[in-house]
mmCIF file with all atom_site columns, C-alpha atoms in Angstrom:
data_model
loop_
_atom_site.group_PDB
_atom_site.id
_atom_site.type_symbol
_atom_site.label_atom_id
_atom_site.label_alt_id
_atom_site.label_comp_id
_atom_site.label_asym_id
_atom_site.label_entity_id
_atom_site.label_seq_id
_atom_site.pdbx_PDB_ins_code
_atom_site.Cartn_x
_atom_site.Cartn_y
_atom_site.Cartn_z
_atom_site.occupancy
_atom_site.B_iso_or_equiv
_atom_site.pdbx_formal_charge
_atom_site.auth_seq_id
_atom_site.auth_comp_id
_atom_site.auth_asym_id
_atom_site.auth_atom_id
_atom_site.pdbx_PDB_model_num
ATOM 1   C CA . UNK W 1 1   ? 6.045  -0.716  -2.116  1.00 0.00 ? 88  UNK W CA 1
ATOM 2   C CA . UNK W 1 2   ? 3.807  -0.382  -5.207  1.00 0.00 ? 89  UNK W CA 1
ATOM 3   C CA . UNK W 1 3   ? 1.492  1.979   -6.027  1.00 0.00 ? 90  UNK W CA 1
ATOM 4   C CA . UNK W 1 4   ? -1.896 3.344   -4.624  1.00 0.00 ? 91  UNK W CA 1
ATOM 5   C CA . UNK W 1 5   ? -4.222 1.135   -3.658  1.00 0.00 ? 92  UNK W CA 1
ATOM 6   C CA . UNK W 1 6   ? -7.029 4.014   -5.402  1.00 0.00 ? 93  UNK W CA 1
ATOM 7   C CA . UNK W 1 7   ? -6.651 6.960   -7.077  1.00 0.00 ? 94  UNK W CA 1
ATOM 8   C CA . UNK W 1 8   ? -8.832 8.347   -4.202  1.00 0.00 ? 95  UNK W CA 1
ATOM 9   C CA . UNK W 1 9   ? -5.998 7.530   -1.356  1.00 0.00 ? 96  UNK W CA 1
ATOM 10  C CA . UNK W 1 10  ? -5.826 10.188  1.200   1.00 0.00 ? 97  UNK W CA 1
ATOM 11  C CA . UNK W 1 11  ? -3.108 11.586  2.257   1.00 0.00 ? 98  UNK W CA 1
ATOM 12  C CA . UNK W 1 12  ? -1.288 11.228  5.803   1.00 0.00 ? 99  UNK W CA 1
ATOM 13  C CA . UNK W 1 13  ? -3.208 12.355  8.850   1.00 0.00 ? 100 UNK W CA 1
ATOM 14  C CA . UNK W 1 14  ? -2.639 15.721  10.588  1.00 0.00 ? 101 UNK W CA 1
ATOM 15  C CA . UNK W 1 15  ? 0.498  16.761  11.571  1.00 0.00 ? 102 UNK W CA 1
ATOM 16  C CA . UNK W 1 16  ? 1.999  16.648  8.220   1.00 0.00 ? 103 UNK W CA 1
ATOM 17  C CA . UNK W 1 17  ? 4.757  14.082  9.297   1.00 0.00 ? 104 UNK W CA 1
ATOM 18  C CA . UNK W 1 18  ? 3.585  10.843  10.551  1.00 0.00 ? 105 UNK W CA 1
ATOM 19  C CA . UNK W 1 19  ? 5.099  7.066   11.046  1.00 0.00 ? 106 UNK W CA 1
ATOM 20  C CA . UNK W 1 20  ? 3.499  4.227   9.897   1.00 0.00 ? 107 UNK W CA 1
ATOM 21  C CA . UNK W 1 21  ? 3.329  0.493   9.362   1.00 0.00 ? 108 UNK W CA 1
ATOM 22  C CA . UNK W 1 22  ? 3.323  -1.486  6.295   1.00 0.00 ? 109 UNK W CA 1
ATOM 23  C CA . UNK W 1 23  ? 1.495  -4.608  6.093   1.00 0.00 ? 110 UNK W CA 1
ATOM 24  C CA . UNK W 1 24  ? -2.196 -5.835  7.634   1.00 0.00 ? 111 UNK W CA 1
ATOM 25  C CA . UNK W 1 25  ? -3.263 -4.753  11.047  1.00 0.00 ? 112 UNK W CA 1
ATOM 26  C CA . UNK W 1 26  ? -2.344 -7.744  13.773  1.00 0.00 ? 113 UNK W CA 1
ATOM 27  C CA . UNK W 1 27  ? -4.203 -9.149  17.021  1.00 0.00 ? 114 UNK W CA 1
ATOM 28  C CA . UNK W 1 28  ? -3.128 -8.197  20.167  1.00 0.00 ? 115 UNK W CA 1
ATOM 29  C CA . UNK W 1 29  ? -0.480 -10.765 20.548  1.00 0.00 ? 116 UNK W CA 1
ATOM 30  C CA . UNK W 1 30  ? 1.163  -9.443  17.408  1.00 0.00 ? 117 UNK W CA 1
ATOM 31  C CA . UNK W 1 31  ? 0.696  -12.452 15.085  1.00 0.00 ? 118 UNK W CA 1
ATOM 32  C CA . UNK W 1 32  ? -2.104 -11.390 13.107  1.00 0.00 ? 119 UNK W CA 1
ATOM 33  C CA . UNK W 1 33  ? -5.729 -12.564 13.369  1.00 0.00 ? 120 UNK W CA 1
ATOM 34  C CA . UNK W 1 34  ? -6.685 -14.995 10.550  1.00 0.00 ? 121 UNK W CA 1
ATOM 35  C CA . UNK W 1 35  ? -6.304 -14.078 7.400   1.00 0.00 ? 122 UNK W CA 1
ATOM 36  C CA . UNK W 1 36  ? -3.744 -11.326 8.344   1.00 0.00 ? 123 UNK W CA 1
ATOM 37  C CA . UNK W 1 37  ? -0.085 -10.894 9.297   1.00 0.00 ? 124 UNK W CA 1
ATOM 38  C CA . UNK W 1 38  ? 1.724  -8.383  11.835  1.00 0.00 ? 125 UNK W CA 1
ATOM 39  C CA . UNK W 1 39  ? 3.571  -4.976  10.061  1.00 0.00 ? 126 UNK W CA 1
ATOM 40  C CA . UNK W 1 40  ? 6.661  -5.949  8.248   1.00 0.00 ? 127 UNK W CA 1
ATOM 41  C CA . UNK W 1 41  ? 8.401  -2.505  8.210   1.00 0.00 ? 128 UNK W CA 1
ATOM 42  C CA . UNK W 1 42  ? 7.451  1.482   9.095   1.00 0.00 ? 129 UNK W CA 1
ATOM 43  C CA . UNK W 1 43  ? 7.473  4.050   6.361   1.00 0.00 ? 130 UNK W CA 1
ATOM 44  C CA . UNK W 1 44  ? 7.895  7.487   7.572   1.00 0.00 ? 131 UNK W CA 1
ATOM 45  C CA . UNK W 1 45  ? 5.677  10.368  5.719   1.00 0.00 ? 132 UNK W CA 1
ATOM 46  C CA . UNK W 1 46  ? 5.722  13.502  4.474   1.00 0.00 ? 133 UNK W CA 1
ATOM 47  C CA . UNK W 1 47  ? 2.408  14.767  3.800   1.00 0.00 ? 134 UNK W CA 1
ATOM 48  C CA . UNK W 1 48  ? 1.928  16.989  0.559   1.00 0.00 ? 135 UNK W CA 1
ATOM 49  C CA . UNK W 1 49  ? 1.065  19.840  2.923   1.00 0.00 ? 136 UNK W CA 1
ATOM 50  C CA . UNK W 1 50  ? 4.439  19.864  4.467   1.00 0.00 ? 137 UNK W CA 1
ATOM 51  C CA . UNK W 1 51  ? 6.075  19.289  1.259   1.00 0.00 ? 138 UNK W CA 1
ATOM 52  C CA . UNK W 1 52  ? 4.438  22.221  -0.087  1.00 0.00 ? 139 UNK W CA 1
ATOM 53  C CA . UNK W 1 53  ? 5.084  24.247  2.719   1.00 0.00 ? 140 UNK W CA 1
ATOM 54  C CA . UNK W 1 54  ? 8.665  23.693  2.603   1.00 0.00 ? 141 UNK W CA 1
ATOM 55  C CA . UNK W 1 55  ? 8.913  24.234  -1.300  1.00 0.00 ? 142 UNK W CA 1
ATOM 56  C CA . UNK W 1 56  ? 10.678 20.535  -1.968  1.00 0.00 ? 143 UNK W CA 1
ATOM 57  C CA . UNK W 1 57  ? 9.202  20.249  -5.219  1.00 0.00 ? 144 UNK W CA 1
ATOM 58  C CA . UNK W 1 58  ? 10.425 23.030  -6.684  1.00 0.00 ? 145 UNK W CA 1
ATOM 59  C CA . UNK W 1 59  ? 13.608 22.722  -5.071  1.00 0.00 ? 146 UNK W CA 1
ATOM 60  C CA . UNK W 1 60  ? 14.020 19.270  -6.541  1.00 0.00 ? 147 UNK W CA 1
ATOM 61  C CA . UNK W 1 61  ? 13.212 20.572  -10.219 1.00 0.00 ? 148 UNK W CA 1
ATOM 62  C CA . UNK W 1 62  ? 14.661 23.414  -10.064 1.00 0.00 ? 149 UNK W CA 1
ATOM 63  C CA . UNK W 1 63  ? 18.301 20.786  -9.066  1.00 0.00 ? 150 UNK W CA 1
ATOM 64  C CA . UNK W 1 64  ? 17.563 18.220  -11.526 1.00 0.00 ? 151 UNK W CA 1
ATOM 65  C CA . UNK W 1 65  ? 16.924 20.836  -14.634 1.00 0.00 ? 152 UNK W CA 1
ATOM 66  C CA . UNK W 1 66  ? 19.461 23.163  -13.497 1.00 0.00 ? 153 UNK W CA 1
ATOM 67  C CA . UNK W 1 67  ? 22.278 21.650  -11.726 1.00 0.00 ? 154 UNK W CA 1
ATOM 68  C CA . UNK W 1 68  ? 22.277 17.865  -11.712 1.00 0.00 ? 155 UNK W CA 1
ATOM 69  C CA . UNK W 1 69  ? 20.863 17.562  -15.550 1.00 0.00 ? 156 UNK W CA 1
ATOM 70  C CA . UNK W 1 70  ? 22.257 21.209  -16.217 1.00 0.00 ? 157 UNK W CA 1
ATOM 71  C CA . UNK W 1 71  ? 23.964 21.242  -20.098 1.00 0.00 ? 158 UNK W CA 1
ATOM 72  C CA . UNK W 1 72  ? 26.261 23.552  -19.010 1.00 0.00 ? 159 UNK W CA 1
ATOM 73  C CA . UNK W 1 73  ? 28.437 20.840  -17.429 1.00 0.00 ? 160 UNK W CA 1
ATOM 74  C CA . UNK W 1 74  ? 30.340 19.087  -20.498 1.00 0.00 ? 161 UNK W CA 1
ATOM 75  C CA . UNK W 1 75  ? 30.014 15.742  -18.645 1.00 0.00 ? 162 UNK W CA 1
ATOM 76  C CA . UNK W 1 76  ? 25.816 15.925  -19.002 1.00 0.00 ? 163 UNK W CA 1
ATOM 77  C CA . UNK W 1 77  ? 25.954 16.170  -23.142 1.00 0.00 ? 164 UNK W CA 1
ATOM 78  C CA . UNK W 1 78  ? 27.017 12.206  -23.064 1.00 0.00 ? 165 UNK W CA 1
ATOM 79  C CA . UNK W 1 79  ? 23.613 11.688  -21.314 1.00 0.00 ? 166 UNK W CA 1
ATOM 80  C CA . UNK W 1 80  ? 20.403 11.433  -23.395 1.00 0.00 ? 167 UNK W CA 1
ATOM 81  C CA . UNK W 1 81  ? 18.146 12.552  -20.181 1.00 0.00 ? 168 UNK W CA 1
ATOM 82  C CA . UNK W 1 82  ? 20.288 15.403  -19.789 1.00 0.00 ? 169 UNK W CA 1
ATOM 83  C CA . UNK W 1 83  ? 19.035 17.212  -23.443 1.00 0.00 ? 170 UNK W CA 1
ATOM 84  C CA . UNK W 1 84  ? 15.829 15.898  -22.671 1.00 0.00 ? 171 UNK W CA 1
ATOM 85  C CA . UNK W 1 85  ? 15.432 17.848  -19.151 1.00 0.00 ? 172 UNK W CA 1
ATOM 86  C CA . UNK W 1 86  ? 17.428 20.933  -20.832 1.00 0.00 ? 173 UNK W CA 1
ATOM 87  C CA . UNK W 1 87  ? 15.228 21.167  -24.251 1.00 0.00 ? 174 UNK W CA 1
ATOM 88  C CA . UNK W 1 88  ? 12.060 19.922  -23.674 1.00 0.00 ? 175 UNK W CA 1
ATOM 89  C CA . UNK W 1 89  ? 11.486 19.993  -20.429 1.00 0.00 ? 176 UNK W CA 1
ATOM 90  C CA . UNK W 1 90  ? 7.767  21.429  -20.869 1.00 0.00 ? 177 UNK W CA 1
ATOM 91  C CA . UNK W 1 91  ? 6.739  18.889  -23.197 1.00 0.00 ? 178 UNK W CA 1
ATOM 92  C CA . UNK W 1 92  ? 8.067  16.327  -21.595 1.00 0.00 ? 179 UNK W CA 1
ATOM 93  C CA . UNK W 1 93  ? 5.783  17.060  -18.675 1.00 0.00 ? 180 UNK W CA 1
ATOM 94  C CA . UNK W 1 94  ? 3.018  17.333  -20.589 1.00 0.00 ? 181 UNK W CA 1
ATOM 95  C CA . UNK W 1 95  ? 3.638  14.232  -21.722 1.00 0.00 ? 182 UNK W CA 1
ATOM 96  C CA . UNK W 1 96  ? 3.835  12.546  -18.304 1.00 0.00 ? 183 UNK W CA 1
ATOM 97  C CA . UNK W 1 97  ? 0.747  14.572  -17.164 1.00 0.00 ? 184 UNK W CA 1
ATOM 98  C CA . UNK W 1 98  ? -1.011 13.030  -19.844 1.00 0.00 ? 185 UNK W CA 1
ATOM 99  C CA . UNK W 1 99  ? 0.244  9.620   -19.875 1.00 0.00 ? 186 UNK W CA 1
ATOM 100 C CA . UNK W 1 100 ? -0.357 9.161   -15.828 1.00 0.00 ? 187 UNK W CA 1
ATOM 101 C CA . UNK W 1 101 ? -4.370 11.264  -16.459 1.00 0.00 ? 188 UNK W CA 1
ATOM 102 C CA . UNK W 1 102 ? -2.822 14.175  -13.759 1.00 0.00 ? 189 UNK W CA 1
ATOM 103 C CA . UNK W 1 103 ? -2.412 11.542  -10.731 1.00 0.00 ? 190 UNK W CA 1
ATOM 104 C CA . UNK W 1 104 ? 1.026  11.203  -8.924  1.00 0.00 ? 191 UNK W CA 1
ATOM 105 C CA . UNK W 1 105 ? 2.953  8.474   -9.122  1.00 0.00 ? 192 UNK W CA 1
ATOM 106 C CA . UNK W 1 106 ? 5.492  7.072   -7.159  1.00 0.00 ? 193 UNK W CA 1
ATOM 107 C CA . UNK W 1 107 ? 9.549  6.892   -7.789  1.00 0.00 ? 194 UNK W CA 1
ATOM 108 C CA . UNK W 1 108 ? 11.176 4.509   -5.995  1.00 0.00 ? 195 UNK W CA 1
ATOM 109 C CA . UNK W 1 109 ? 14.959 4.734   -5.175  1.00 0.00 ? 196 UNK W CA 1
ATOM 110 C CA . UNK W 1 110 ? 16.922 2.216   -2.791  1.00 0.00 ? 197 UNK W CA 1
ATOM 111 C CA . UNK W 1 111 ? 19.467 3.843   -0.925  1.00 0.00 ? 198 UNK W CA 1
ATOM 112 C CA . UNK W 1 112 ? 22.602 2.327   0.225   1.00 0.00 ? 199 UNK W CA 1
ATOM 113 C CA . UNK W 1 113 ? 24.797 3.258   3.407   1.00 0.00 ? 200 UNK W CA 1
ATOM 114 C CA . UNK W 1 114 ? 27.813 0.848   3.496   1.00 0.00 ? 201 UNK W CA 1
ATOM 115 C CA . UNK W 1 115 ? 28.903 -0.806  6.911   1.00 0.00 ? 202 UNK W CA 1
ATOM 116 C CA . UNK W 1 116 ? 31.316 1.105   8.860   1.00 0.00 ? 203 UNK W CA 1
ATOM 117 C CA . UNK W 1 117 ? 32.652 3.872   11.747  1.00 0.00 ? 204 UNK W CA 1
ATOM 118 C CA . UNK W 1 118 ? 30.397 6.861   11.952  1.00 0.00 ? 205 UNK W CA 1
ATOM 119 C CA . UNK W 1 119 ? 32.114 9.734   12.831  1.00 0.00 ? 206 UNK W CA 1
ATOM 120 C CA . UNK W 1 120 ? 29.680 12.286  13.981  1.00 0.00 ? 207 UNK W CA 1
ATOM 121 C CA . UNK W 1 121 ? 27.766 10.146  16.087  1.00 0.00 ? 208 UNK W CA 1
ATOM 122 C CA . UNK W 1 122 ? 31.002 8.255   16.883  1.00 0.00 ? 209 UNK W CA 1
ATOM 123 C CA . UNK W 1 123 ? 29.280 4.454   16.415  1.00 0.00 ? 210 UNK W CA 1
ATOM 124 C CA . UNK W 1 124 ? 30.093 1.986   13.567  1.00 0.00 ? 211 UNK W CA 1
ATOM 125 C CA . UNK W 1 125 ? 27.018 0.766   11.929  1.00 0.00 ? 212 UNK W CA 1
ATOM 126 C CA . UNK W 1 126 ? 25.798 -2.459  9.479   1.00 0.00 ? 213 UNK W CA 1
ATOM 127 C CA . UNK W 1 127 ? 24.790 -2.274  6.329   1.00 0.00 ? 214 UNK W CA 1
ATOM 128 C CA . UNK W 1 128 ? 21.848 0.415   5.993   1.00 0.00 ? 215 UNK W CA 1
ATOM 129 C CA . UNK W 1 129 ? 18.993 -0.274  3.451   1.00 0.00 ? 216 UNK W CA 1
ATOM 130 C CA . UNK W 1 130 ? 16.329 1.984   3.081   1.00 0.00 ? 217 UNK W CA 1
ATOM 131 C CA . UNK W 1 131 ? 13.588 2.852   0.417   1.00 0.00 ? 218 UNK W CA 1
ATOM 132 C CA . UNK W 1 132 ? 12.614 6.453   -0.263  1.00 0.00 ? 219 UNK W CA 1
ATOM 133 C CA . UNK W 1 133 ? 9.873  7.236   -2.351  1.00 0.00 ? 220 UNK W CA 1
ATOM 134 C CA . UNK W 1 134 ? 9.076  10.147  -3.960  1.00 0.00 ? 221 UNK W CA 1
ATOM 135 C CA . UNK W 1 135 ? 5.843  10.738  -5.285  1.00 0.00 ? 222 UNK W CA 1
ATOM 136 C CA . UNK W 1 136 ? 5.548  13.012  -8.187  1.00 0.00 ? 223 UNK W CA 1
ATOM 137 C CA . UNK W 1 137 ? 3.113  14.705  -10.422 1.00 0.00 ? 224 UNK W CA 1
ATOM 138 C CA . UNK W 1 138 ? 4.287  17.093  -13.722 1.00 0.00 ? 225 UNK W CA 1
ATOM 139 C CA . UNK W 1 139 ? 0.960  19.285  -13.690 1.00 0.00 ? 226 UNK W CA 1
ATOM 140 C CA . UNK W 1 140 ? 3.942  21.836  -12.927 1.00 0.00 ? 227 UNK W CA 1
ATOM 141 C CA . UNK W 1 141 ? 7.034  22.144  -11.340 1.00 0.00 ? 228 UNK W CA 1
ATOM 142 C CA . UNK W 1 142 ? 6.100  21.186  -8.321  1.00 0.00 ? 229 UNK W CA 1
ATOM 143 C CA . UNK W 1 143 ? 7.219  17.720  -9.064  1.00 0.00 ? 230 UNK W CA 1
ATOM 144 C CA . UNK W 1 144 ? 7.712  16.107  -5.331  1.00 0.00 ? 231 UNK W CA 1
ATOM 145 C CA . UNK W 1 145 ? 4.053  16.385  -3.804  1.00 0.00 ? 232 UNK W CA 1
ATOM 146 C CA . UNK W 1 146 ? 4.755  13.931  -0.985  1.00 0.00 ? 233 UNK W CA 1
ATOM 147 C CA . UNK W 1 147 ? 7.581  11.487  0.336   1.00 0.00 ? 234 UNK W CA 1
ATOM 148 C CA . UNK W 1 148 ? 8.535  8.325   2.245   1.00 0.00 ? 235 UNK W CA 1
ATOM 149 C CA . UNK W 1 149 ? 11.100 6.476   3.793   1.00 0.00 ? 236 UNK W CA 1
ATOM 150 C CA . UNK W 1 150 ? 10.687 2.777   4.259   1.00 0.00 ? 237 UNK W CA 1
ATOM 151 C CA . UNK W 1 151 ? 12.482 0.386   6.438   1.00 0.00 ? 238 UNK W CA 1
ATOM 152 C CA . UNK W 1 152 ? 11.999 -3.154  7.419   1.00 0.00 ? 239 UNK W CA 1
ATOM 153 C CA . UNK W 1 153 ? 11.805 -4.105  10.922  1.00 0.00 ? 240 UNK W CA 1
ATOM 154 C CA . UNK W 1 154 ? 14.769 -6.841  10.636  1.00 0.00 ? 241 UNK W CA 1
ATOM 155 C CA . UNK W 1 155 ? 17.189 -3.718  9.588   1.00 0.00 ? 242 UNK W CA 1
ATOM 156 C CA . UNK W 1 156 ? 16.063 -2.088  12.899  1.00 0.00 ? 243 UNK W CA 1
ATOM 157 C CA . UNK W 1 157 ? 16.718 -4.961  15.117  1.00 0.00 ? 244 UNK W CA 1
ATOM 158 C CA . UNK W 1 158 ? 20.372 -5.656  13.060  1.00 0.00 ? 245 UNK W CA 1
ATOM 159 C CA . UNK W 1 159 ? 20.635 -1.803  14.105  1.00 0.00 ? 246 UNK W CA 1
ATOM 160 C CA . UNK W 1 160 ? 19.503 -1.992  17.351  1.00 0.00 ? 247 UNK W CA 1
ATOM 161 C CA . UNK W 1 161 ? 21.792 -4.659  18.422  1.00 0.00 ? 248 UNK W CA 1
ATOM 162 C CA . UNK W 1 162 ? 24.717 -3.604  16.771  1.00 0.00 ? 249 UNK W CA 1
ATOM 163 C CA . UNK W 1 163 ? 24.390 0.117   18.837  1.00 0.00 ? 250 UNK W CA 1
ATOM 164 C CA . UNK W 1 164 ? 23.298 -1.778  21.914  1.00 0.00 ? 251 UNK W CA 1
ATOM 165 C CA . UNK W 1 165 ? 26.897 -3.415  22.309  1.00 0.00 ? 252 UNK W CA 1
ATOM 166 C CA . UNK W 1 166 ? 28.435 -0.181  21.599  1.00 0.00 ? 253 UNK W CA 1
ATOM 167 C CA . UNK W 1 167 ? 26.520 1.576   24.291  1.00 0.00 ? 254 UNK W CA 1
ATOM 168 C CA . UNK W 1 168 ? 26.494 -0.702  27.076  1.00 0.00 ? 255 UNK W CA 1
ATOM 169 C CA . UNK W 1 169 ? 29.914 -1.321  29.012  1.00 0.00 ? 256 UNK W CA 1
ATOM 170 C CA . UNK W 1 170 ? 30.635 -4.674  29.907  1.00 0.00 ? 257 UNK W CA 1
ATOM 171 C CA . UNK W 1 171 ? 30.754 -3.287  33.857  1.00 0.00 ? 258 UNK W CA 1
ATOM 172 C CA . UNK W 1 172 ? 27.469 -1.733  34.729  1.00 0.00 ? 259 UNK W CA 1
ATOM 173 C CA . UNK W 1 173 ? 28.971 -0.864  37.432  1.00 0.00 ? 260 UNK W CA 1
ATOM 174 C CA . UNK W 1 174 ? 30.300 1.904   35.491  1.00 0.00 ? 261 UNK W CA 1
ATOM 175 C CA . UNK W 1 175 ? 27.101 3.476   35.100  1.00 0.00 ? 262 UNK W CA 1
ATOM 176 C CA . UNK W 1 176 ? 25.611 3.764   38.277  1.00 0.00 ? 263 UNK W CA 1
ATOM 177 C CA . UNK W 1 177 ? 27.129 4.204   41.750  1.00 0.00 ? 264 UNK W CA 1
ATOM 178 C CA . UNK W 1 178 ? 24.137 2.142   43.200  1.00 0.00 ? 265 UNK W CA 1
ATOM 179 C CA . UNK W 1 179 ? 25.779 -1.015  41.973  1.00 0.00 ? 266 UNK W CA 1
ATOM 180 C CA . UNK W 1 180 ? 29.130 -0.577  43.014  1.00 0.00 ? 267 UNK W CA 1
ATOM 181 C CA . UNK W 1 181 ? 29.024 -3.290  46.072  1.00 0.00 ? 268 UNK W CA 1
ATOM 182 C CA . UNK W 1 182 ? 28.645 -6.100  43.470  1.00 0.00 ? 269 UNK W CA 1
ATOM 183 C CA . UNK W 1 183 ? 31.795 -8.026  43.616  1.00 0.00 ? 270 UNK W CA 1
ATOM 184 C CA . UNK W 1 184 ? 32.299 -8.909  40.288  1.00 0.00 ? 271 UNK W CA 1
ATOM 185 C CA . UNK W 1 185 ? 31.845 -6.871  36.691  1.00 0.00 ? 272 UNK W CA 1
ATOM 186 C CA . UNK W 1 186 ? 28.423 -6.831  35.429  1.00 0.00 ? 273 UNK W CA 1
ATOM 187 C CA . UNK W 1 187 ? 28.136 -7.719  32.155  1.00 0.00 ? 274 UNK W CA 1
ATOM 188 C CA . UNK W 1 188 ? 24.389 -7.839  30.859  1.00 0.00 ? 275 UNK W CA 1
ATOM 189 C CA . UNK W 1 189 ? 23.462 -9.835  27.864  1.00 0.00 ? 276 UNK W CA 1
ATOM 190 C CA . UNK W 1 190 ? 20.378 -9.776  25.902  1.00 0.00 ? 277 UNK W CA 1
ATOM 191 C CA . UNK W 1 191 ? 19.230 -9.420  22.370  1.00 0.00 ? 278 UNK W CA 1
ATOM 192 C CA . UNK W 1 192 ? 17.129 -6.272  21.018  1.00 0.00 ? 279 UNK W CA 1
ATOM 193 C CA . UNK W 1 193 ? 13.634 -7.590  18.749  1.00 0.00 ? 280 UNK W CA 1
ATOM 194 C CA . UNK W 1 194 ? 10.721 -5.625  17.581  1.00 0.00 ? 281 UNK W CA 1
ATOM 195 C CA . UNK W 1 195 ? 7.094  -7.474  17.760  1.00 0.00 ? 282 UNK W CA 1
ATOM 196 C CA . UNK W 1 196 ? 3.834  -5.308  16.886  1.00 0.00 ? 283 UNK W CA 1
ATOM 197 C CA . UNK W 1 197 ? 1.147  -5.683  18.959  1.00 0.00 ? 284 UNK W CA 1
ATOM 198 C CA . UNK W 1 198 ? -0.944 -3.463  16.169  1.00 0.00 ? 285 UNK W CA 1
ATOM 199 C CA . UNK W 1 199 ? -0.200 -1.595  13.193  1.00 0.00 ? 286 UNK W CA 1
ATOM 200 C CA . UNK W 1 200 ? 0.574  1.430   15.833  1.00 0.00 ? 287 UNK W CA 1
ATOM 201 C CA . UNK W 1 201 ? 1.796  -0.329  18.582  1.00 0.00 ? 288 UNK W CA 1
ATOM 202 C CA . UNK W 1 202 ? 5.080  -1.222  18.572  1.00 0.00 ? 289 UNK W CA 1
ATOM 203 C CA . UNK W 1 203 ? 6.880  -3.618  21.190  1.00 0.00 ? 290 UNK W CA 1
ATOM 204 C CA . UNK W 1 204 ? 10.581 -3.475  22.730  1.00 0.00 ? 291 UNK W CA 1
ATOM 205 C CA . UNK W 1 205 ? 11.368 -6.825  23.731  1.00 0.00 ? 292 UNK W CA 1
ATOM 206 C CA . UNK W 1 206 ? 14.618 -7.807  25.122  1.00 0.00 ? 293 UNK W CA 1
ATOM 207 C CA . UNK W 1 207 ? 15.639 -11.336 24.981  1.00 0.00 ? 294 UNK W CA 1
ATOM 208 C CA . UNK W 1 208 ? 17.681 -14.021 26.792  1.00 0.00 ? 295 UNK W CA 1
ATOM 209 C CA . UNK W 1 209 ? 18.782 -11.686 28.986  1.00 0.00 ? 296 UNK W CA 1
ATOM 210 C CA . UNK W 1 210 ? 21.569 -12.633 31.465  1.00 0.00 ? 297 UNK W CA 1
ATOM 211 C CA . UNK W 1 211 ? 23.617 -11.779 34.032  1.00 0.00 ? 298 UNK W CA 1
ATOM 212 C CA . UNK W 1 212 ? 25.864 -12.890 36.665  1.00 0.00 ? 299 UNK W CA 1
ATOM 213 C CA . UNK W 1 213 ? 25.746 -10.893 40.227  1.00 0.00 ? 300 UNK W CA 1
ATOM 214 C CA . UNK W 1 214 ? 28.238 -11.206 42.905  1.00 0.00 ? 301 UNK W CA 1
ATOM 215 C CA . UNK W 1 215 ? 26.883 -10.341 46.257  1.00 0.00 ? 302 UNK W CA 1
ATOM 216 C CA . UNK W 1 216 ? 29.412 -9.329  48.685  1.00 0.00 ? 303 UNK W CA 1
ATOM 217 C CA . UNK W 1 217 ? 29.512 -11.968 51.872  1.00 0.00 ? 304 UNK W CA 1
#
């Protein structure tokens, strides 16, 4: 993820919240025409009208300055960014405005989930890795003017595979009446892959599928 490919980029499409792809645009069989290569990951956007409308940037500087950077907790005086925030504040975004000529920039920050049970959704889950980005510009204190969330399309298939096995019974008989004159349990295995067909199509695929079905004599 790096930064603006112009200082002219537009912002997301209508809607305000949109999903997207990153990488070059493929061919219809999803391998990429020459010269090109199919999506790699989707980034999820907030457009700076929705962020606006929903006062984020002010709600983030208004946490930084004064709760999470706040001097008033004795813990934030052994932190140098801390008297920064709570001193100069002002000048130090008149600083930034300056230094980046009043164009947002973007603030990358990997997020972490470790590997393990879920309670409110009741599933255990891998190892999460996401990227949000936060685009910011100090002209005020509206420091957030727009945000995404990347993932790469091998963390949704790892995902994807690990909820399948929790969702499916190994008798789909279980599930539906219809199949219950099969003789034996059904037990259906397959694997869960992503393939984009274009940078907005996206393809569920499911993969050496098998099964074993005993008819009744």
């Amino acid at each position: 993820i790096g930064p603006r490919a112009s200082a002219g980029a537009s912002p997301p499409s209508e809607g305000g919240v949109g999903a997207r792809t990153s990488g070059d645009d493929g061919d219809g069989d999803g391998q990429g025409g020459e010269g090109k290569r199919p999506p790699q990951g989707i980034v999820l956007e907030w457009s700076p009208e929705v962020v606006e409308s929903l006062g984020i940037g002010q709600l983030v500087s208004a946490y930084l300055v004064n709760e999470a950077c706040s001097l008033r907790r004795p813990l934030n005086w052994l932190h140098p960014l801390c008297w920064v925030l709570g001193l100069f504040e002002r000048q130090l975004c008149i600083f930034l405005d300056d230094a980046f000529d009043g164009q947002a920039v973007p603030l990358v920050i990997p997020i972490y989930l470790p590997e393990g049970m879920y309670r409110p959704i009741q599933t255990w889950l891998p190892e999460i890795r996401v990227m949000l980005v936060l685009w910011l510009r100090f002209s005020d204190r509206r420091w957030v003017t727009s945000i995404k969330v990347a993932v790469v399309d091998g963390m949704i298939d790892q995902i994807a595979n690990v909820v399948k096995s929790q969702c499916i019974p190994p008798d789909l008989r279980d599930t539906d009446p219809r199949l219950g004159d099969f003789t034996e349990p059904i037990d259906a295995k397959f694997e869960v892959a992503l393939r984009w067909s274009a940078e907005s199509r996206l393809h569920l695929q499911l993969n050496d599928l098998s099964m074993r079905l005993g008819l009744p004599r």
